[in-house]
Structures are given as C-alpha cells and as structure tokens.
C-alpha cells in the first residue's frame, strides 16, 4: 500500500528485454532523492503509481521487472524519462494521503489542465467501464499522486 504522496522524482535510465524468453522488460531507475538505505530486493516501490518489486539494487538506483500487461495499461514506463517514486508504507508509518494500492485499473484522457490561482484544475475522462467505481468526492491516483 502507498499514500499517494510522491517522495521523489526519479528517472528511468534503461529498459532491457529479459533473456528468459518472457516479454517482460527490466527497468533501471535512478532514485533521485529517494533514499534506498532501507530498501531490499523484494520490496515494493511505486513507479508512476504502479506497485513494482525491486529485483536488484545498487547505490542510488534499482531495477524492477515490468510485464506487457503493466506496460499496456500505463503511460511513461515504456521509455527513459522522469518517474514519480514512493516506497511502500509500513504499518507504523503516518498516512499523510490516501490508501493507494498501486494496481492500475485503466488509463484516462486529460481533457484540461488549467491554472486556477496557485492551483491547477485537472479534468480527466475515465474509461467508461471504470466510471461506476469512482466516487464523486473520493480519491483517484494519477501517476502515483492521490487526488480528490
């Protein structure tokens, strides 16, 4: 589980096809300001809001395997570039946002992103099949950011 509050902006630096006959790709991610001191292989890190399992770790980078299914229902994990990062919550952590599972249900279409004072108005068209699950004043996660 995650809070939907981004801890750091990382960067996908490489996508490498796996050599085991599966269509899975391995992403190498530079963690930016996200400390990896307490991260071990097998831990979960949300990358762009997607719960991914760390399969390798170096000084300030980690690797995760991403399936074709995950790539088909996300945006931004298929090429090098910036990515929002958040480590999985521990039971003792303060919950400063919402509970976010890190499982992607669909991809919306951004209709508007307009300035409103110091804020922004974001309007997204959700896939019709998911509309019945979206509460009017509930939260939804966009690229790992939990919004109301």
Short mmCIF file of C-alpha atoms in Angstrom, two decimals:
data_model
loop_
_atom_site.label_atom_id
_atom_site.label_comp_id
_atom_site.label_asym_id
_atom_site.label_seq_id
_atom_site.Cartn_x
_atom_site.Cartn_y
_atom_site.Cartn_z
CA UNK A 1 0.00 0.00 0.00
CA UNK A 2 1.05 3.56 -0.70
CA UNK A 3 -0.11 7.02 0.41
CA UNK A 4 -0.23 8.70 -2.99
CA UNK A 5 2.23 11.35 -1.77
CA UNK A 6 5.26 11.34 -4.05
CA UNK A 7 8.55 11.05 -2.16
CA UNK A 8 10.93 11.82 -5.02
CA UNK A 9 11.26 12.30 -8.73
CA UNK A 10 13.38 9.52 -10.19
CA UNK A 11 14.46 8.74 -13.71
CA UNK A 12 14.07 5.61 -15.79
CA UNK A 13 17.52 5.25 -17.35
CA UNK A 14 17.25 1.92 -19.17
CA UNK A 15 14.74 -0.63 -20.45
CA UNK A 16 16.25 -4.03 -21.09
CA UNK A 17 14.38 -7.02 -22.53
CA UNK A 18 14.69 -10.09 -20.28
CA UNK A 19 16.69 -13.01 -21.68
CA UNK A 20 14.44 -15.68 -20.17
CA UNK A 21 12.02 -15.98 -23.09
CA UNK A 22 9.32 -13.82 -21.47
CA UNK A 23 8.17 -10.49 -22.95
CA UNK A 24 8.97 -8.80 -19.62
CA UNK A 25 11.32 -5.80 -19.58
CA UNK A 26 13.65 -4.72 -16.79
CA UNK A 27 13.65 -1.03 -15.91
CA UNK A 28 16.65 0.59 -14.26
CA UNK A 29 15.58 3.58 -12.19
CA UNK A 30 17.80 6.27 -10.68
CA UNK A 31 16.14 7.04 -7.34
CA UNK A 32 16.91 10.77 -7.24
CA UNK A 33 16.35 11.96 -3.65
CA UNK A 34 14.59 8.75 -2.60
CA UNK A 35 16.82 7.06 -0.03
CA UNK A 36 17.33 3.38 -0.78
CA UNK A 37 19.09 2.65 2.54
CA UNK A 38 16.14 0.68 3.90
CA UNK A 39 15.10 -0.88 0.57
CA UNK A 40 15.85 -4.55 -0.06
CA UNK A 41 15.36 -6.82 -3.06
CA UNK A 42 11.72 -7.94 -2.87
CA UNK A 43 10.42 -4.61 -1.53
CA UNK A 44 7.79 -2.61 -3.43
CA UNK A 45 8.30 0.87 -4.85
CA UNK A 46 5.55 2.72 -6.70
CA UNK A 47 6.91 3.97 -10.02
CA UNK A 48 4.44 6.38 -11.59
CA UNK A 49 1.88 4.94 -9.18
CA UNK A 50 2.47 1.34 -10.23
CA UNK A 51 3.49 -1.10 -7.50
CA UNK A 52 6.69 -2.76 -8.73
CA UNK A 53 9.03 -5.20 -6.98
CA UNK A 54 12.71 -4.37 -6.61
CA UNK A 55 14.76 -7.16 -8.25
CA UNK A 56 18.18 -5.51 -7.99
CA UNK A 57 19.62 -2.54 -6.10
CA UNK A 58 22.80 -0.51 -6.45
CA UNK A 59 23.96 2.72 -4.77
CA UNK A 60 21.21 5.12 -5.86
CA UNK A 61 19.39 3.00 -8.42
CA UNK A 62 17.18 -0.05 -8.51
CA UNK A 63 15.73 -2.41 -11.09
CA UNK A 64 12.19 -3.71 -11.50
CA UNK A 65 10.61 -6.12 -13.98
CA UNK A 66 7.55 -4.89 -15.86
CA UNK A 67 5.12 -7.16 -17.67
CA UNK A 68 3.50 -6.41 -21.02
CA UNK A 69 0.14 -6.15 -19.20
CA UNK A 70 1.50 -3.38 -16.98
CA UNK A 71 3.01 -1.57 -19.96
CA UNK A 72 -0.33 -1.83 -21.83
CA UNK A 73 -2.29 -0.03 -19.09
CA UNK A 74 0.20 2.66 -18.06
CA UNK A 75 1.85 5.72 -19.51
CA UNK A 76 5.52 6.60 -19.03
CA UNK A 77 7.07 3.27 -18.05
CA UNK A 78 7.95 2.34 -21.63
CA UNK A 79 10.80 4.81 -22.23
CA UNK A 80 13.62 6.56 -20.36
CA UNK A 81 12.46 9.67 -18.53
CA UNK A 82 11.21 11.06 -15.23
CA UNK A 83 9.06 8.95 -12.92
CA UNK A 84 7.31 9.66 -9.60
CA UNK A 85 8.55 7.40 -6.77
CA UNK A 86 7.14 6.31 -3.41
CA UNK A 87 8.25 3.47 -1.14
CA UNK A 88 5.56 1.14 0.19
CA UNK A 89 4.01 2.09 3.53
CA UNK A 90 4.93 0.26 6.71
CA UNK A 91 2.20 -0.35 9.28
CA UNK A 92 3.81 2.17 11.65
CA UNK A 93 4.01 4.98 9.03
CA UNK A 94 1.90 8.09 9.25
CA UNK A 95 -0.70 8.13 6.49
CA UNK A 96 -0.47 11.62 5.04
CA UNK A 97 -2.57 10.94 1.96
CA UNK A 98 -4.95 8.18 0.93
CA UNK A 99 -4.53 4.43 0.77
CA UNK A 100 -3.35 3.59 -2.74
CA UNK A 101 -2.89 0.00 -3.90
CA UNK A 102 -0.54 0.60 -6.82
CA UNK A 103 -2.69 -1.55 -9.10
CA UNK A 104 -3.70 0.24 -12.29
CA UNK A 105 -7.29 -0.15 -13.41
CA UNK A 106 -7.18 1.98 -16.53
CA UNK A 107 -5.77 4.97 -18.38
CA UNK A 108 -7.74 8.19 -18.53
CA UNK A 109 -7.57 11.05 -21.01
CA UNK A 110 -6.51 14.50 -19.80
CA UNK A 111 -9.11 17.00 -21.03
CA UNK A 112 -7.97 20.11 -19.14
CA UNK A 113 -5.04 21.22 -17.01
CA UNK A 114 -5.70 24.90 -16.33
CA UNK A 115 -4.25 27.33 -13.78
CA UNK A 116 -6.66 28.41 -11.05
CA UNK A 117 -4.84 30.83 -8.75
CA UNK A 118 -1.92 28.93 -7.19
CA UNK A 119 -3.51 25.59 -8.11
CA UNK A 120 -4.44 23.68 -11.23
CA UNK A 121 -7.76 22.29 -12.45
CA UNK A 122 -7.24 18.81 -13.85
CA UNK A 123 -10.11 17.25 -15.79
CA UNK A 124 -9.74 13.63 -16.83
CA UNK A 125 -12.09 11.42 -18.81
CA UNK A 126 -12.07 7.99 -17.16
CA UNK A 127 -12.73 4.83 -19.14
CA UNK A 128 -16.49 4.16 -19.16
CA UNK A 129 -16.02 0.70 -17.60
CA UNK A 130 -14.42 2.29 -14.52
CA UNK A 131 -16.85 5.19 -14.06
CA UNK A 132 -19.14 3.24 -11.72
CA UNK A 133 -16.23 2.74 -9.28
CA UNK A 134 -15.28 6.42 -9.00
CA UNK A 135 -16.85 8.20 -6.02
CA UNK A 136 -17.83 11.83 -6.62
CA UNK A 137 -15.75 13.09 -3.70
CA UNK A 138 -13.44 10.10 -3.48
CA UNK A 139 -9.81 9.91 -4.43
CA UNK A 140 -8.17 8.77 -7.64
CA UNK A 141 -4.50 8.36 -8.39
CA UNK A 142 -2.78 9.95 -11.39
CA UNK A 143 0.86 8.97 -11.96
CA UNK A 144 1.09 7.97 -8.31
CA UNK A 145 -0.40 11.22 -6.97
CA UNK A 146 -3.57 10.70 -4.94
CA UNK A 147 -6.12 13.41 -5.85
CA UNK A 148 -9.61 14.19 -4.56
#
